[in-house]
Coordinates of C-alpha atoms in Angstrom, one line a residue:
A1 CA 2.7 -12.4 -30.6
L2 CA 3.5 -13.4 -27.0
A3 CA 3.2 -9.8 -25.9
A4 CA -0.1 -9.4 -27.8
D5 CA -1.5 -12.4 -26.1
W6 CA -0.3 -11.2 -22.7
L7 CA -1.9 -7.8 -23.3
R8 CA -5.2 -9.4 -24.2
F9 CA -5.0 -11.2 -20.9
V10 CA -4.5 -7.9 -19.0
A11 CA -7.5 -6.5 -20.9
G12 CA -9.6 -9.4 -19.7
L13 CA -8.4 -8.8 -16.2
A14 CA -9.7 -5.3 -16.4
E15 CA -13.2 -6.6 -17.2
T16 CA -12.9 -9.1 -14.3
Q17 CA -12.0 -6.2 -12.0
A18 CA -15.2 -4.4 -12.9
Q19 CA -17.2 -7.6 -12.1
A20 CA -15.5 -8.1 -8.8
L21 CA -15.9 -4.4 -7.7
S22 CA -19.6 -4.7 -6.6
A23 CA -18.9 -7.8 -4.5
L24 CA -15.9 -6.4 -2.7
A25 CA -16.5 -2.7 -2.4
D26 CA -18.2 -2.7 1.0
D27 CA -15.6 -5.0 2.5
I28 CA -12.8 -2.9 1.1
A29 CA -14.4 0.3 2.6
A30 CA -14.8 -1.5 5.9
A31 CA -11.1 -2.4 6.0
D32 CA -10.5 1.3 6.6
C33 CA -7.2 1.4 4.6
V34 CA -7.0 5.2 4.5
D35 CA -5.6 7.0 7.6
E36 CA -7.0 10.2 9.2
D37 CA -4.8 12.3 6.9
G38 CA -6.3 10.8 3.8
R39 CA -3.3 8.6 3.0
L40 CA -3.2 5.0 1.8
D41 CA -0.3 2.6 2.6
L42 CA -0.1 0.4 -0.4
A43 CA 2.4 -2.0 1.3
G44 CA -0.3 -2.7 3.9
L45 CA -2.8 -4.0 1.4
P46 CA -1.4 -7.5 0.8
R47 CA -1.9 -8.3 4.5
L48 CA -5.6 -7.7 4.3
A49 CA -8.0 -10.6 4.0
V50 CA -10.1 -8.6 1.4
W51 CA -7.0 -8.4 -0.8
H52 CA -6.6 -12.1 -0.8
R53 CA -10.3 -12.4 -1.6
A54 CA -9.8 -10.0 -4.5
L55 CA -6.9 -12.0 -5.8
G56 CA -8.9 -15.2 -5.6
G57 CA -11.9 -13.6 -7.3
L58 CA -9.8 -12.3 -10.2
A59 CA -8.2 -15.8 -10.6
D60 CA -11.7 -17.4 -10.8
G61 CA -12.8 -14.9 -13.5
A62 CA -9.5 -14.6 -15.3
G63 CA -10.8 -15.9 -18.6
V64 CA -10.4 -18.9 -20.8
P65 CA -8.1 -21.3 -18.8
D66 CA -6.6 -22.9 -22.0
A67 CA -5.2 -19.5 -23.1
P68 CA -1.4 -19.9 -22.4
A69 CA -1.0 -16.7 -20.5
V70 CA -4.1 -17.3 -18.3
A71 CA -3.2 -20.9 -17.6
Q72 CA 0.4 -20.1 -16.6
A73 CA -0.8 -17.2 -14.4
L74 CA -3.3 -19.5 -12.6
R75 CA -0.8 -22.3 -12.1
S76 CA 1.8 -19.9 -10.8
M77 CA -0.5 -18.2 -8.4
R78 CA -2.1 -21.4 -7.1
A79 CA 1.3 -22.8 -6.3
L80 CA 1.9 -20.0 -3.8
D81 CA 0.6 -19.9 -0.2
A82 CA -0.7 -16.6 1.3
V83 CA 2.7 -15.5 2.6
A84 CA 4.3 -16.1 -0.8
R85 CA 1.5 -14.1 -2.5
E86 CA 2.1 -11.2 -0.2
A87 CA 5.8 -11.3 -0.9
V88 CA 5.1 -11.1 -4.7
A89 CA 2.9 -8.1 -4.1
L90 CA 5.5 -6.3 -2.0
R91 CA 8.2 -6.9 -4.6
L92 CA 5.8 -5.6 -7.3
L93 CA 5.1 -2.5 -5.4
S94 CA 8.8 -1.9 -4.9
G95 CA 9.7 -2.5 -8.5
E96 CA 11.9 -5.4 -7.7
T97 CA 10.2 -8.4 -9.1
L98 CA 11.9 -11.7 -9.6
P99 CA 11.8 -13.7 -12.8
G100 CA 9.5 -16.3 -11.2
D101 CA 7.0 -13.5 -10.3
L102 CA 6.2 -12.6 -13.9
A103 CA 3.5 -15.2 -14.6
C104 CA 1.3 -14.4 -11.6
A105 CA 2.2 -10.7 -11.3
P106 CA -0.6 -9.4 -13.5
L107 CA -3.2 -11.1 -11.2
V108 CA -1.4 -9.7 -8.1
A109 CA -1.2 -6.2 -9.7
A110 CA -4.9 -6.3 -10.6
A111 CA -5.9 -7.2 -7.1
L112 CA -3.7 -4.4 -5.7
E113 CA -5.1 -1.9 -8.1
L114 CA -8.7 -3.0 -7.3
V115 CA -8.4 -2.7 -3.6
A116 CA -6.3 0.5 -3.7
T117 CA -8.8 2.2 -6.1
V118 CA -11.8 1.5 -4.0
A119 CA -10.0 2.4 -0.8
A120 CA -8.7 5.7 -2.3
A121 CA -12.1 6.8 -3.7
G122 CA -13.2 8.6 -0.5
A123 CA -9.8 10.0 0.4
A124 CA -9.4 13.7 0.8
P125 CA -5.7 14.3 1.6
A126 CA -4.6 17.6 2.9
G127 CA -1.7 19.7 1.5
V128 CA -2.0 18.7 -2.2
S129 CA 0.4 20.7 -4.3
S130 CA 0.2 21.5 -8.0
I131 CA 3.9 20.7 -8.4
D132 CA 4.0 17.3 -6.7
E133 CA 4.8 14.4 -8.9
A134 CA 3.7 11.8 -6.3
C135 CA 0.1 10.7 -5.8
P136 CA -1.4 12.6 -2.9
V137 CA -3.2 9.5 -1.6
C138 CA -0.7 6.6 -1.9
G139 CA 2.6 8.4 -2.7
S140 CA 3.2 6.6 -6.0
H141 CA 4.6 8.4 -9.0
A142 CA 2.3 9.5 -11.8
V143 CA 1.9 6.9 -14.5
A144 CA 0.6 9.4 -17.2
S145 CA -1.2 12.7 -17.5
T146 CA -4.3 14.0 -19.2
L147 CA -5.5 17.3 -20.6
A148 CA -9.1 18.3 -20.3
E149 CA -11.0 21.5 -21.2
S150 CA -12.1 23.8 -18.4
A151 CA -13.4 27.4 -18.2
S152 CA -9.9 28.7 -18.0
G153 CA -8.4 26.5 -20.7
K154 CA -6.9 23.0 -20.7
L155 CA -6.0 21.7 -17.3
R156 CA -3.4 18.9 -16.8
H157 CA -4.0 16.2 -14.3
L158 CA -1.5 13.5 -13.3
H159 CA -2.8 9.9 -12.7
C160 CA -1.7 7.3 -10.3
G161 CA -1.4 3.8 -11.8
W162 CA -2.1 2.0 -8.5
C163 CA -5.1 3.8 -6.8
N164 CA -6.3 5.8 -9.9
T165 CA -6.2 9.1 -8.1
A166 CA -5.9 12.2 -10.4
W167 CA -4.5 15.5 -9.2
H168 CA -3.8 18.8 -10.8
H169 CA -0.3 19.7 -12.0
V170 CA 0.8 22.9 -13.9
R171 CA 1.4 22.6 -17.6
A172 CA 4.7 23.1 -19.4
Q173 CA 6.7 22.0 -16.5
C174 CA 8.6 18.7 -16.1
T175 CA 6.8 16.7 -13.4
H176 CA 10.1 15.1 -12.3
C177 CA 12.6 18.0 -12.0
H178 CA 10.1 20.9 -12.4
S179 CA 12.2 22.6 -15.2
S180 CA 10.4 24.4 -17.9
R181 CA 13.5 25.1 -20.0
D182 CA 14.0 22.1 -22.3
L183 CA 10.6 20.5 -22.8
A184 CA 9.4 18.9 -26.1
Y185 CA 6.4 16.9 -27.2
Q186 CA 7.1 13.7 -29.1
S187 CA 4.9 11.2 -30.9
L188 CA 5.4 8.4 -33.4
A189 CA 3.5 9.7 -36.3
R190 CA 6.0 10.6 -39.1
G191 CA 8.7 10.5 -36.4
A192 CA 8.2 14.2 -35.7
P193 CA 7.5 16.2 -32.5
D194 CA 3.8 17.3 -32.2
A195 CA 2.8 15.0 -35.0
G196 CA 0.2 12.5 -33.6
A197 CA -2.4 11.1 -35.9
D198 CA -5.0 13.4 -34.2
G199 CA -2.8 14.9 -31.5
A200 CA -4.6 12.8 -28.8
W201 CA -1.5 11.4 -27.2
R202 CA 2.2 12.2 -27.1
A203 CA 5.0 12.3 -24.6
E204 CA 6.4 15.3 -22.8
T205 CA 10.2 15.0 -22.7
C206 CA 12.6 16.9 -20.6
D207 CA 16.2 17.3 -21.7
D208 CA 17.3 18.6 -18.3
C209 CA 16.7 15.3 -16.6
R210 CA 16.1 13.0 -19.6
T211 CA 12.7 11.8 -18.4
Y212 CA 9.3 11.7 -20.1
L213 CA 5.6 11.4 -19.2
K214 CA 2.8 10.6 -21.6
V215 CA 0.0 13.1 -22.1
F216 CA -3.5 12.1 -23.3
D217 CA -5.7 14.9 -24.6
R218 CA -9.3 14.1 -23.6
S219 CA -10.6 17.0 -25.7
K220 CA -9.5 14.9 -28.7
A221 CA -10.1 11.4 -27.3
R222 CA -12.9 11.7 -24.7
A223 CA -12.6 8.1 -23.6
A224 CA -8.9 8.1 -23.1
D225 CA -7.8 6.1 -20.1
P226 CA -4.3 7.0 -18.9
V227 CA -3.5 3.5 -17.5
A228 CA -5.0 1.4 -20.4
D229 CA -3.8 3.7 -23.2
D230 CA -0.4 3.8 -21.6
L231 CA -0.2 0.1 -22.4
A232 CA -1.6 0.6 -25.8
S233 CA 1.2 3.0 -26.7
L234 CA 4.1 0.7 -25.7
E235 CA 5.8 1.5 -29.0
L236 CA 6.3 5.1 -28.0
D237 CA 8.1 3.9 -24.8
L238 CA 10.4 1.7 -26.8
A239 CA 11.2 4.6 -29.2
L240 CA 11.9 7.1 -26.3
G241 CA 14.0 4.5 -24.5
E242 CA 16.2 4.1 -27.6
A243 CA 16.5 7.9 -27.6
G244 CA 17.9 7.9 -24.1
Y245 CA 14.8 9.0 -22.1
R246 CA 13.4 7.2 -19.1
R247 CA 10.2 7.1 -17.1
P248 CA 10.5 8.2 -13.4
A249 CA 8.0 5.3 -12.7
A250 CA 6.5 2.7 -15.0
N251 CA 2.9 1.6 -15.3
P252 CA 3.1 -1.8 -13.4
Y253 CA 1.4 -3.6 -16.2
L254 CA 3.7 -1.9 -18.8
A255 CA 6.8 -3.1 -17.0
L256 CA 5.4 -6.6 -16.9
A257 CA 4.5 -6.4 -20.6
A258 CA 8.0 -5.5 -21.5
G259 CA 9.2 -8.6 -19.6
A260 CA 6.7 -10.8 -21.4
A261 CA 8.0 -9.5 -24.7
D262 CA 11.7 -10.3 -23.9

């Protein structure tokens, strides 16, 4: 129940992000976060005044203040000064959060994602490879992948969980070790590979490096969102973890959701 309440809080944050976008988009663009090579330094975002404005705006619109998760997040964040908020953001980006960061981390993550997504929207990095597992804009690992129909068949794109950049990657190849030898596709339906209720989502597992990445098929679920649906399929992560597989990089919200469920 706690995790469910927490995930509803995160869903509310997504709505608040959309509302904050129009107010902040011009200022984020003016902050000139992307360098001449089309690259974005995520670690530099918490130092920007516009990031602190985004964080404050998300807190103001976070939802019903008497909801436990919302109230705790607001109390935790408002107890921190600007320097402490920046420190939480940097720990979140490095994957080294402290127990005391958990309450306000969803707000911090949402502000980072909002600023990074707007800043990356106009980026055109050079040298993008179809075998890179890292985001060509901010360098983060892919959080999930999608399949979409094209004139030449289904194309796979990897998706960044921080700046929401999508980039092409060849299919039937592990995005982590690049092996094509021991790949399988796992879902929860009936506990069998390739089963999925409608085949819209599953995980590609690699037995060479024991990693996995979720795949969302947009030809079967047009509205699939790789970041949001990654959260919605937390049960698959738990099952794959029990089977000995790991993610090269976690969805920042998913990592926090696991902590909330503990």
